[in-house]
Coordinates of C-alpha atoms in Angstrom, one line a residue:
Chain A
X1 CA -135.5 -112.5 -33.8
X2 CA -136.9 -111.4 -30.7
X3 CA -139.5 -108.9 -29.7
X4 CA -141.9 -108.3 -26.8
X5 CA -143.3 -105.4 -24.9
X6 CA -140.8 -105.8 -22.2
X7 CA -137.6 -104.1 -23.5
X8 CA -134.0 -106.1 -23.5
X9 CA -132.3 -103.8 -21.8
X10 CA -133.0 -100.9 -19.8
X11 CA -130.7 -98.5 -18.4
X12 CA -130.4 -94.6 -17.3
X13 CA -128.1 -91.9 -17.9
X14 CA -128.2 -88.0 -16.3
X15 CA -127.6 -85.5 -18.3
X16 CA -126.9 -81.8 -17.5
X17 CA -127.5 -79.3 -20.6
X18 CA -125.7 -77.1 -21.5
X19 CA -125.6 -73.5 -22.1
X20 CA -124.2 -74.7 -26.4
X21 CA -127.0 -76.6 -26.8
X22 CA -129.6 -73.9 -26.7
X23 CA -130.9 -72.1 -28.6
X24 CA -132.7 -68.4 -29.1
X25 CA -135.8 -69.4 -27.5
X26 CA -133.8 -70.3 -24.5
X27 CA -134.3 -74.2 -25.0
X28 CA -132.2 -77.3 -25.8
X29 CA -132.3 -76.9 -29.8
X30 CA -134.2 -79.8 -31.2
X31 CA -131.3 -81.5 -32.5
X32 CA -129.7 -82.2 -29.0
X33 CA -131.7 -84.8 -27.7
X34 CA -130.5 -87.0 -30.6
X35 CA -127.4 -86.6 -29.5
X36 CA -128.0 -87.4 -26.1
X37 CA -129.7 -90.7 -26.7
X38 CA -126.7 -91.6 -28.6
X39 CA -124.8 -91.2 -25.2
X40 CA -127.7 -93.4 -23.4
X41 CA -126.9 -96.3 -26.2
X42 CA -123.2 -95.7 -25.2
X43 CA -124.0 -96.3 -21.5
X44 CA -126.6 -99.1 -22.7
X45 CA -124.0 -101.1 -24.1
X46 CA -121.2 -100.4 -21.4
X47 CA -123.9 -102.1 -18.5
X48 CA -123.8 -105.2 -21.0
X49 CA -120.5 -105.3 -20.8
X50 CA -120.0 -104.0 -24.5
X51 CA -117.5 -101.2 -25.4
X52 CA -119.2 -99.3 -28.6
X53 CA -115.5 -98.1 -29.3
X54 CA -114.2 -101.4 -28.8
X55 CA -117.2 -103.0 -31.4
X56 CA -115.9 -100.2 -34.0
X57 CA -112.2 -101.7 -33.6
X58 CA -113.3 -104.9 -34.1
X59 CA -115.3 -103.9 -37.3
X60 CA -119.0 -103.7 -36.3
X61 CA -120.5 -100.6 -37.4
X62 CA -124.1 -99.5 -35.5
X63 CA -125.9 -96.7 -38.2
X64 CA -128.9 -94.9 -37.4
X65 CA -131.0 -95.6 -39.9
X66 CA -134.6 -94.1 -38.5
X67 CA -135.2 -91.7 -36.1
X68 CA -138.3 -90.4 -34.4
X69 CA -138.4 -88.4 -31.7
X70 CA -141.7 -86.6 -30.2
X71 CA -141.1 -83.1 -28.2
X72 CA -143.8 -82.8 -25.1
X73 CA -141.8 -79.9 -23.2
X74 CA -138.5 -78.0 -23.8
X75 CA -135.2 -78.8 -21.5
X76 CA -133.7 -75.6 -20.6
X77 CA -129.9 -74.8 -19.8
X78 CA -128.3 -76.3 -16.3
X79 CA -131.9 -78.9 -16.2
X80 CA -130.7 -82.0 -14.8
X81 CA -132.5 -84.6 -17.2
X82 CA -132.8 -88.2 -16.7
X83 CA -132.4 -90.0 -19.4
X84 CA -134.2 -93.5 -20.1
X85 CA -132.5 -96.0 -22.8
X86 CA -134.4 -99.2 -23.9
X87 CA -133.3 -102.0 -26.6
X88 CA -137.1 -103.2 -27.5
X89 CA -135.6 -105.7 -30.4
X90 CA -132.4 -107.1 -31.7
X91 CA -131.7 -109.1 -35.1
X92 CA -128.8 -110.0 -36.6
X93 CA -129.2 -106.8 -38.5
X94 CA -131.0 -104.4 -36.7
X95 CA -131.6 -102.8 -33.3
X96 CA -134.7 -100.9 -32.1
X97 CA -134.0 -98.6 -29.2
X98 CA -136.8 -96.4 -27.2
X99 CA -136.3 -93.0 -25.1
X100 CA -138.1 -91.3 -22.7
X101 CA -136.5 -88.1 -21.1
X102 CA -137.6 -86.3 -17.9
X103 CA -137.0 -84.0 -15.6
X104 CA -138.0 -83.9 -12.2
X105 CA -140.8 -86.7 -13.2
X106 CA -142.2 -84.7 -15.8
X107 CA -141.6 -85.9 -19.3
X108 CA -140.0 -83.8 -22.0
X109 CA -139.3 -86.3 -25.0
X110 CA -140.6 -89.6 -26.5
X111 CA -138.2 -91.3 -29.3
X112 CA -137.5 -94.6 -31.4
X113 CA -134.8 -95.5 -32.9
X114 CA -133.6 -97.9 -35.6
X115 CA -130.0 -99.1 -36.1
X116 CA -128.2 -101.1 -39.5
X117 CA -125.4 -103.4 -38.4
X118 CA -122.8 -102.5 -41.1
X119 CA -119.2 -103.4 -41.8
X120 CA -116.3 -100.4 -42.5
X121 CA -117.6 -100.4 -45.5
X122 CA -121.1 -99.4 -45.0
X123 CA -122.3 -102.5 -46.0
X124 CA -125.2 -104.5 -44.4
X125 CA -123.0 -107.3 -41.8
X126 CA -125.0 -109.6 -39.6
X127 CA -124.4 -108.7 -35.5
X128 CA -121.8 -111.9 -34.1
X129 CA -123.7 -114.1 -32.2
X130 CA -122.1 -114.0 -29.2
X131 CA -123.0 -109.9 -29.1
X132 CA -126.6 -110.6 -30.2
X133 CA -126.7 -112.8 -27.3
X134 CA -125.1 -110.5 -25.3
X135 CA -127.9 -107.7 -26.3
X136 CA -130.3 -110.5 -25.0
X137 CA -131.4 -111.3 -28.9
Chain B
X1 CA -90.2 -71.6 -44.8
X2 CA -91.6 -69.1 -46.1
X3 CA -93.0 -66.0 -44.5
X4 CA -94.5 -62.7 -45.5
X5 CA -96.5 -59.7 -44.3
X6 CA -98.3 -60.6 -47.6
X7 CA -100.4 -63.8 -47.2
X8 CA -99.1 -66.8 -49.2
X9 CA -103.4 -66.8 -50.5
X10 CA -106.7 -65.0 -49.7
X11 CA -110.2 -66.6 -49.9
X12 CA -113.4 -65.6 -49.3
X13 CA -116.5 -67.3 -48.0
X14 CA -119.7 -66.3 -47.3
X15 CA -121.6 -67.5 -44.5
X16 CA -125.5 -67.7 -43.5
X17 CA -126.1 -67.7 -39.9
X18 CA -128.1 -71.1 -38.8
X19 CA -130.6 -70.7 -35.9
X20 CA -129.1 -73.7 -34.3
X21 CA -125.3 -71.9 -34.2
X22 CA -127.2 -69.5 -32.3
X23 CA -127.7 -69.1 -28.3
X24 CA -129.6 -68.4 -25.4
X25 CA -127.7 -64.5 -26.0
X26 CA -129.9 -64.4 -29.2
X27 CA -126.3 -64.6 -30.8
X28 CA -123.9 -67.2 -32.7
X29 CA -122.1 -69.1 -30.0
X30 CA -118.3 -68.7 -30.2
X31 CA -118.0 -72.0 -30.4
X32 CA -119.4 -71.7 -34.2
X33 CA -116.5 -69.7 -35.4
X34 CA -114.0 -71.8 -36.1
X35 CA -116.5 -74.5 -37.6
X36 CA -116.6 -71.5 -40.2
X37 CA -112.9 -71.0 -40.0
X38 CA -112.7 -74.6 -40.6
X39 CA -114.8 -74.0 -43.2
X40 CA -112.6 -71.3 -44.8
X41 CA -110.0 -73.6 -45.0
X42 CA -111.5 -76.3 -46.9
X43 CA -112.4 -73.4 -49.8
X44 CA -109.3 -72.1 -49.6
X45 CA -107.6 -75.1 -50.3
X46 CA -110.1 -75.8 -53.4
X47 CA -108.8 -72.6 -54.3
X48 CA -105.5 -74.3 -55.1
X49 CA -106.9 -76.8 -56.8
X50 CA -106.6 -79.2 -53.6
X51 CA -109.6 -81.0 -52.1
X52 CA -108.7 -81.5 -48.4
X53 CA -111.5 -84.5 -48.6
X54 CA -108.7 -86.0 -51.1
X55 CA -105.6 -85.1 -49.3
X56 CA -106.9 -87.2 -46.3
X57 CA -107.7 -90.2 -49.0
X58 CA -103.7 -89.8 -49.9
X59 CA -102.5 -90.6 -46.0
X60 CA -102.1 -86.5 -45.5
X61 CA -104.3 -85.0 -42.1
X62 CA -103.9 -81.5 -41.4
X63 CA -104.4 -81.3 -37.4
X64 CA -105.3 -77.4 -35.3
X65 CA -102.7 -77.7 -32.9
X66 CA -103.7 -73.7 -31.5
X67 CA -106.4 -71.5 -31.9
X68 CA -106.9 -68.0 -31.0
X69 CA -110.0 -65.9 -31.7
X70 CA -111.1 -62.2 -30.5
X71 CA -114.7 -61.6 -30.5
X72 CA -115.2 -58.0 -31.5
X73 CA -118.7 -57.8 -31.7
X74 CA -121.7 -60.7 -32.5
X75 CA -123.2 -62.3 -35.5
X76 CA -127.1 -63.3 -35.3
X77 CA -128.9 -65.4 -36.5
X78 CA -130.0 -65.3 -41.1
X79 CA -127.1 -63.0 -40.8
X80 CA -125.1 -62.8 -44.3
X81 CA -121.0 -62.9 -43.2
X82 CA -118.1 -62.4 -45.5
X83 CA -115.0 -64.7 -44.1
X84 CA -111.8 -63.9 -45.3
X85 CA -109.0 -66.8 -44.8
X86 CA -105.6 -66.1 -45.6
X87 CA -103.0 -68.7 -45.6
X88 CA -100.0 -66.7 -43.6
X89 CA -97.2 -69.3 -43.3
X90 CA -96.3 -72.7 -45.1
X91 CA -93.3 -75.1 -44.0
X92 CA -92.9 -79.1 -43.9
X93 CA -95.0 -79.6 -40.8
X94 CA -96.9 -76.7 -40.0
X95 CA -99.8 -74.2 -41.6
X96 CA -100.7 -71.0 -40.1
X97 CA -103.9 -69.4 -41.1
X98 CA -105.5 -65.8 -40.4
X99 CA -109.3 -65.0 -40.6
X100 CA -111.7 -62.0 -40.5
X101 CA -115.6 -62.1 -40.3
X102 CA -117.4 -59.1 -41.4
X103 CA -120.9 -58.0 -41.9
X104 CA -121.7 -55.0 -44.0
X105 CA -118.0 -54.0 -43.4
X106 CA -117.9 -54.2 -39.6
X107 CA -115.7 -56.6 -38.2
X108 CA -116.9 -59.6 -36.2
X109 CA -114.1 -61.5 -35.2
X110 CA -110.4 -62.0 -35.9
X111 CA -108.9 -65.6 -35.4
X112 CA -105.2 -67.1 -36.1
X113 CA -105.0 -71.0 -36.1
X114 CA -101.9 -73.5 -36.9
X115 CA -102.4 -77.1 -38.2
X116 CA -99.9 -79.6 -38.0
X117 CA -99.1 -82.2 -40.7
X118 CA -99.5 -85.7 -39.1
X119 CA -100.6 -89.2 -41.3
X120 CA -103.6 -91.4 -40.1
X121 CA -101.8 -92.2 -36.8
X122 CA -101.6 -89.3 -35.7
X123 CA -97.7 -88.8 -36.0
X124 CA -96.2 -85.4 -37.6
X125 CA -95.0 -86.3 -41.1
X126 CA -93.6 -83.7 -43.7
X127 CA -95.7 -82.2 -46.3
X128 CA -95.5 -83.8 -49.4
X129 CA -92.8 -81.2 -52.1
X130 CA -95.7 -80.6 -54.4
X131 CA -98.0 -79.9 -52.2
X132 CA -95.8 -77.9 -50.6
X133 CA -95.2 -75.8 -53.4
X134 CA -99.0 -75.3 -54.4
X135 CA -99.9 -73.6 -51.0
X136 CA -96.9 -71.2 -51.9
X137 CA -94.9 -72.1 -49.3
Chain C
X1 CA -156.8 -76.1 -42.0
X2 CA -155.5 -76.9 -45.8
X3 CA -154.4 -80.2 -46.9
X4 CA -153.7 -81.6 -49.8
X5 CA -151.2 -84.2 -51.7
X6 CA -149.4 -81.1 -53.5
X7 CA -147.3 -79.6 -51.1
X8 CA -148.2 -76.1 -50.5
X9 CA -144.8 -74.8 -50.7
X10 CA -141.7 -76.0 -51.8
X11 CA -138.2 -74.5 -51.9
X12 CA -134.7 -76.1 -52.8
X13 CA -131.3 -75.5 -50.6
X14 CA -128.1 -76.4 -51.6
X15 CA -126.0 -77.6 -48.7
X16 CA -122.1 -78.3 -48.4
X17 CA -121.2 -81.1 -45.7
X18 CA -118.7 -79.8 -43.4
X19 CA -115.6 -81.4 -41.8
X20 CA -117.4 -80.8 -38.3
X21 CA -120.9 -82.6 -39.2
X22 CA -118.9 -85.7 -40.0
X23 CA -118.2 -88.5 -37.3
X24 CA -115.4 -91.5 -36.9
X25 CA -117.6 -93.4 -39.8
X26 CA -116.3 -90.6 -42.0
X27 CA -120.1 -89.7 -42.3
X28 CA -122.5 -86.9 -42.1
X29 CA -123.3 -87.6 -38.4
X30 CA -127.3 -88.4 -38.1
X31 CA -128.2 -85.5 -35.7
X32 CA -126.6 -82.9 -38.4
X33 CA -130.0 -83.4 -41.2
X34 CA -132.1 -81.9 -38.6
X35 CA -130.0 -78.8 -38.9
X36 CA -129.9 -79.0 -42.4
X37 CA -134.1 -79.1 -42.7
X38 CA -134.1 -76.1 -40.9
X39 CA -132.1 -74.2 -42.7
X40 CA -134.4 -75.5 -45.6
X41 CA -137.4 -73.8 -43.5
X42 CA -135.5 -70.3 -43.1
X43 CA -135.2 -69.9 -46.6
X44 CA -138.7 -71.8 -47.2
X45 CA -139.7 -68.8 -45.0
X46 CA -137.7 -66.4 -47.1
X47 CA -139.3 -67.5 -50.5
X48 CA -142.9 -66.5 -49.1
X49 CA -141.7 -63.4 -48.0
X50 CA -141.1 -64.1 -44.1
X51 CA -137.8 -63.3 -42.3
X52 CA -138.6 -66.0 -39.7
X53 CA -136.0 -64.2 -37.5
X54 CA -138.8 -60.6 -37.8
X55 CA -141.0 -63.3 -37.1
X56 CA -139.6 -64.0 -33.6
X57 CA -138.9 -60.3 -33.1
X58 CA -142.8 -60.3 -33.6
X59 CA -143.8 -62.7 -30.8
X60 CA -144.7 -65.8 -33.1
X61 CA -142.1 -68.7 -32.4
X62 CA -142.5 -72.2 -34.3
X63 CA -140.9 -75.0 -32.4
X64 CA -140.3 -78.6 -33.5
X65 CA -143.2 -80.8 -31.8
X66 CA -142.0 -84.0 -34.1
X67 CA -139.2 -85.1 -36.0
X68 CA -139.2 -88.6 -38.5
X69 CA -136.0 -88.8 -40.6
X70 CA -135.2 -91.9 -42.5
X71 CA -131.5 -92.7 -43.4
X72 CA -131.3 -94.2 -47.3
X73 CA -127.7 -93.7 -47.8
X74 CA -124.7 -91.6 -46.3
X75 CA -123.4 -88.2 -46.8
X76 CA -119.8 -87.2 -46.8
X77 CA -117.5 -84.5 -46.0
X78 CA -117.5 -81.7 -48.7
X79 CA -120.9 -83.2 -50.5
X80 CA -122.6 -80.9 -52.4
X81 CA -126.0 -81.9 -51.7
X82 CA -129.4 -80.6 -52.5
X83 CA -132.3 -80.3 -50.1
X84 CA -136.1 -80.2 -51.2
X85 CA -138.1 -78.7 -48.1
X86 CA -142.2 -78.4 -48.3
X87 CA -144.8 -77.3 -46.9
X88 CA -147.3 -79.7 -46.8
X89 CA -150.2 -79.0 -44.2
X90 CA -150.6 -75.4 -42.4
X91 CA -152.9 -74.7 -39.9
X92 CA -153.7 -71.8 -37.6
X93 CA -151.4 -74.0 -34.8
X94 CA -149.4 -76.3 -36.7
X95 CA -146.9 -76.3 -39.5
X96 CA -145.8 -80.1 -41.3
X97 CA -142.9 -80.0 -43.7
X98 CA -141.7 -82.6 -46.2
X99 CA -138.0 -83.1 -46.5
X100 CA -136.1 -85.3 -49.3
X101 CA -132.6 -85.1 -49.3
X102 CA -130.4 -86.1 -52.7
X103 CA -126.6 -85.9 -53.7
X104 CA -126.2 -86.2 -57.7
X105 CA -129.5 -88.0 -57.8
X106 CA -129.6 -90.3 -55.6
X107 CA -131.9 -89.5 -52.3
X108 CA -130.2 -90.1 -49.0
X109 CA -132.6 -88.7 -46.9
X110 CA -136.3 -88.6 -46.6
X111 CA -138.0 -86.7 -43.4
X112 CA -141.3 -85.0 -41.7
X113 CA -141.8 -82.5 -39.0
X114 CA -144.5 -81.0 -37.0
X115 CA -143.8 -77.2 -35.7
X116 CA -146.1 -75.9 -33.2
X117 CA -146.6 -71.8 -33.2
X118 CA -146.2 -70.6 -29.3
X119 CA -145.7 -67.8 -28.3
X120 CA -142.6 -65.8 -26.1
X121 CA -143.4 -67.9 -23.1
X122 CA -143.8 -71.1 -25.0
X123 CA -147.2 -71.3 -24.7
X124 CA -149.7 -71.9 -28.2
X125 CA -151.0 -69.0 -29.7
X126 CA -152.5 -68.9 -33.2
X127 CA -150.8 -67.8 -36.2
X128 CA -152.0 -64.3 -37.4
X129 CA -154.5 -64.5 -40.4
X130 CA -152.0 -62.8 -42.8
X131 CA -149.0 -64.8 -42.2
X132 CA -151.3 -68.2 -42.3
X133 CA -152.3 -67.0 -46.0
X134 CA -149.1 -66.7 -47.1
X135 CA -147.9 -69.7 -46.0
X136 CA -150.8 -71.2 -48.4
X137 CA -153.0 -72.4 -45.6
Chain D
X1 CA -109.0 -55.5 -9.6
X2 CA -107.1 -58.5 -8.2
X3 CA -104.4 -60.4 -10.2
X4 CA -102.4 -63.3 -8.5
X5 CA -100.0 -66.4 -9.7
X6 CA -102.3 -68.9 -7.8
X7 CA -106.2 -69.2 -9.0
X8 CA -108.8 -66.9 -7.2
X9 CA -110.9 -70.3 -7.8
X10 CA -110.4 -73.8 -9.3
X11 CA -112.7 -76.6 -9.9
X12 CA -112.5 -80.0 -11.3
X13 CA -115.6 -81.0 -14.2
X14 CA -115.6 -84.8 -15.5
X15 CA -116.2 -85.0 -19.2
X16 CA -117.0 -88.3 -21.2
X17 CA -116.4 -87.5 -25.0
X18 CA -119.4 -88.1 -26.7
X19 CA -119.3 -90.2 -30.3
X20 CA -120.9 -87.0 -32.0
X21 CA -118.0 -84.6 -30.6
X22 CA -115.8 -87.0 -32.6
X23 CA -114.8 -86.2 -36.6
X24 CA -113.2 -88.3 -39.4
X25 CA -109.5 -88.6 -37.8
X26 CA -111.7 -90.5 -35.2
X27 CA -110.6 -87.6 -32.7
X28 CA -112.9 -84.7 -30.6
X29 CA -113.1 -82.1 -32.6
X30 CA -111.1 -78.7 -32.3
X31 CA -114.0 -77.0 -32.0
X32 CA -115.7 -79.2 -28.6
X33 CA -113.5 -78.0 -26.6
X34 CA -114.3 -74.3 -25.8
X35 CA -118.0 -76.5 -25.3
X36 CA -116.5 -78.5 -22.3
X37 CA -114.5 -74.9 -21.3
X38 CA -118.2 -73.9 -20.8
X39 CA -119.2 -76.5 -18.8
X40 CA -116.4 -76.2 -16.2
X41 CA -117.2 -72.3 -16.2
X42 CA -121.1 -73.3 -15.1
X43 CA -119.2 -75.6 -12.6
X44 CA -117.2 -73.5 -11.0
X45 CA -119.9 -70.7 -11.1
X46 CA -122.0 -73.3 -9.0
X47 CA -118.9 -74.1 -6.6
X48 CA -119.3 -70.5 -5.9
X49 CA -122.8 -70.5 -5.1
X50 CA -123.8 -68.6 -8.2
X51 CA -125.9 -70.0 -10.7
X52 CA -125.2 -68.7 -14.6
X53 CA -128.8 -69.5 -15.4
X54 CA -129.7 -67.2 -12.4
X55 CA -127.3 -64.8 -13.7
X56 CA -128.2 -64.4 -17.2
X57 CA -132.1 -63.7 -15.4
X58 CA -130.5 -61.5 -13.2
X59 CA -129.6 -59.3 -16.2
X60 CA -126.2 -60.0 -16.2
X61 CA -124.5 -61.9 -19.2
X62 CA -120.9 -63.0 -19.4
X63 CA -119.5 -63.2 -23.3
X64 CA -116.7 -64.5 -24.6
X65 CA -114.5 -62.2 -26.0
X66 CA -111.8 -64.0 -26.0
X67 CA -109.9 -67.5 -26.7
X68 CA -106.8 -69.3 -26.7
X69 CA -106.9 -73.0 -26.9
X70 CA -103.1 -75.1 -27.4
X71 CA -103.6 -78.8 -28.7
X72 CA -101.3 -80.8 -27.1
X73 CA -102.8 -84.5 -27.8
X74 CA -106.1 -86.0 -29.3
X75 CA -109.2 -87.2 -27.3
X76 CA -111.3 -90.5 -27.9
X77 CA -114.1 -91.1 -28.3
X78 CA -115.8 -92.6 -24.9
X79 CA -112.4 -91.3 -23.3
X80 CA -113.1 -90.0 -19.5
X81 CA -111.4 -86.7 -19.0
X82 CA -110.6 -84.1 -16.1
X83 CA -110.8 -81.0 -16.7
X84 CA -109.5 -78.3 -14.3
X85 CA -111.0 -74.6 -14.6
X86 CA -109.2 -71.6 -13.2
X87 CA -110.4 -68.3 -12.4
X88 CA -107.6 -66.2 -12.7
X89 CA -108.4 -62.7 -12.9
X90 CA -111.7 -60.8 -12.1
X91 CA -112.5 -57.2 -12.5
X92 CA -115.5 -55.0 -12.9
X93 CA -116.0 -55.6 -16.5
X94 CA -113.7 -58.5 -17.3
X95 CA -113.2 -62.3 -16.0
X96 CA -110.1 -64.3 -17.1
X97 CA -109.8 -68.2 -16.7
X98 CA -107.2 -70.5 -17.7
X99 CA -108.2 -74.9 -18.5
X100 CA -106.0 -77.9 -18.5
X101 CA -108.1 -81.0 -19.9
X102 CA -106.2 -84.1 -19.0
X103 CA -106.6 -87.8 -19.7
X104 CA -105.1 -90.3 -17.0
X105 CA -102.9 -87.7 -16.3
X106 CA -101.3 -87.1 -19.7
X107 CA -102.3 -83.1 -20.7
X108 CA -104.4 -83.3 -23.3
X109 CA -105.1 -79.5 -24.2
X110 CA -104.4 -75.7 -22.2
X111 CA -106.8 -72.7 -22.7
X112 CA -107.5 -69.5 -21.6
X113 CA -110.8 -67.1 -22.5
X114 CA -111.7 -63.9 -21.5
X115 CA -115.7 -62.8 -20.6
X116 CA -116.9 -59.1 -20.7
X117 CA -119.8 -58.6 -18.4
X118 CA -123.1 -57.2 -20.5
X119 CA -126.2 -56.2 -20.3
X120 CA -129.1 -57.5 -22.1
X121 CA -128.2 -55.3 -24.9
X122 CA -124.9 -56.7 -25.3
X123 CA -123.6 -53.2 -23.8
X124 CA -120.5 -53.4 -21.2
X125 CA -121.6 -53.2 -17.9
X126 CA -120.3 -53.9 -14.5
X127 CA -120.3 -56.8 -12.2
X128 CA -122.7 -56.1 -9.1
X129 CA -120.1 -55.5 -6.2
X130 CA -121.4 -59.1 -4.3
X131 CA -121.1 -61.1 -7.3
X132 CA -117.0 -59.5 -7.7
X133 CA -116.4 -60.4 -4.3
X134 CA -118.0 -63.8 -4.3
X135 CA -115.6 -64.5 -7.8
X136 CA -113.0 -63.3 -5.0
X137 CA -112.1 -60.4 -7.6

């Protein structure tokens, strides 16, 4: 196990909202920002040199099992957003990611999340070793 | 093949408006109407005494392979909506469907879709006889 | 400000997974719940009285300030599942909801929010007197 | 009004196909689609010099009324994909585009939609004479 303030990884992804993912009050709906750090753990593993899709193939299931996200200021349609991904721990079992998401240097959202290594199954499976490695745990 | 000016079945479904379907118009956005569609479907099939979430169990995926929708005028959202999914045309490989959205009577929308039979690669395969013959076709 | 261990409110939903929440796991995708609690809010609302879409016509919005869902077990396409939403803690500025999600018994989801009440321009602005003493605060 | 075989406008919008935009059959789901068509609208709106956003605070709101989407072959999840918007007809009160989404050059899906020009009300209203011309309707 590993853990320490400095993260693992760190890595960035822009994102452009769009006109779906708003709602009535104009805003990115609470429910998008979710989905878009899902797309920064995407990038995240691609700049370790890890294909999610390919992981899937090969039988390694990442679940989100917690999720907390904290809203400062709303994202409206056509922001450009930059997107801030962090693994802060790795086990053989679980993953802890961070988020922070700005635009133009202010910051709109704060989140954690917690992933469950599981098999097709949906059954607890320990991370290979040579990916824990690679995720620097 | 079959084929009538009388559908082959008839459902209906009613439908609650979510806020996050809704957009920055203060309406549903039209990408939400053929989740509901979609939706229709899966009742209709019930209807028949065939759960889709089963069919896909047995090795048999039922695909959109065209959509069409007019938008006559817009559902908001808490709106109450009556769907009504018809099943027009049933043969081997292919499903056609019909659909109309009311509220209080007025139409909403009007939508046409066909699904394709394929099995879990992806490859058109023929409907099974029996279940053929339960969709009336 | 009112607070106490009994919730002040508490309403049940019944909720229907559809084909489109569900992801390559052959789950309920994690950002779908979210959706799901607020549905269980609207009719929350509707219990007490409140259209929460007349509530928006009247200038009082309510918009998610935190989200904390945690992920017990999966839900699957064409679940029947049933959501407990309550109001635990009300406040002239703030909202908190309890959320406990359960299919045939066995809870899959359990999950808090914050809501802040803004007004048109996103800004805070107290709830009025009356609608803070129906909501039990 | 102006109606021509070739495009009064094209523009080319890069789409990465996000895990959540994925379903069961492990494929983007039908209903994404008219999302991305969205997106290359925005797009091409911007390679015209207009901005929707500015648009839609302009007074001016463009609804889908409506769409035709052909399924030719699934997308991936994490697949990179070109899609190709077309303005094809403009007029006072109506704006007609047709898409092509391919995936290393294999055609992946063909659409076309039709927008009404509104008013905040949701009532037809005309397109200001510079925004027509700068469509190149």
């Amino acid at each position: 196990m590993t853990r320490s303030k400095d993260p693992l990884q760190t890595g960035r992804t822009e994102i452009r909202v769009r006109y779906a993912e708003c709602d009535p009050m104009g805003v990115a709906h609470h429910t998008v920002y979710p989905v878009w750090f899902e797309m920064g753990r995407t990038e995240l593993c691609r700049d370790s040199g890890i294909s999610y899709r390919e992981l899937e193939s090969s039988g390694v299931f990442l679940a989100v099992v917690r999720l907390e996200v904290r809203y400062d200021a709303p994202a409206r349609y056509d922001d450009r957003l930059e997107l801030e991904t962090s693994l802060v721990r790795a086990t053989r079992v679980k993953l802890e990611h961070a988020y922070e998401l700005h635009r133009d240097g202010l910051r709109l959202t704060r989140a954690t999340s917690t992933l469950a290594s599981l098999n097709a199954n949906g059954r607890p499976q320990a991370l290979p070793d040579a990916l824990l490695e690679r995720f620097g745990g």
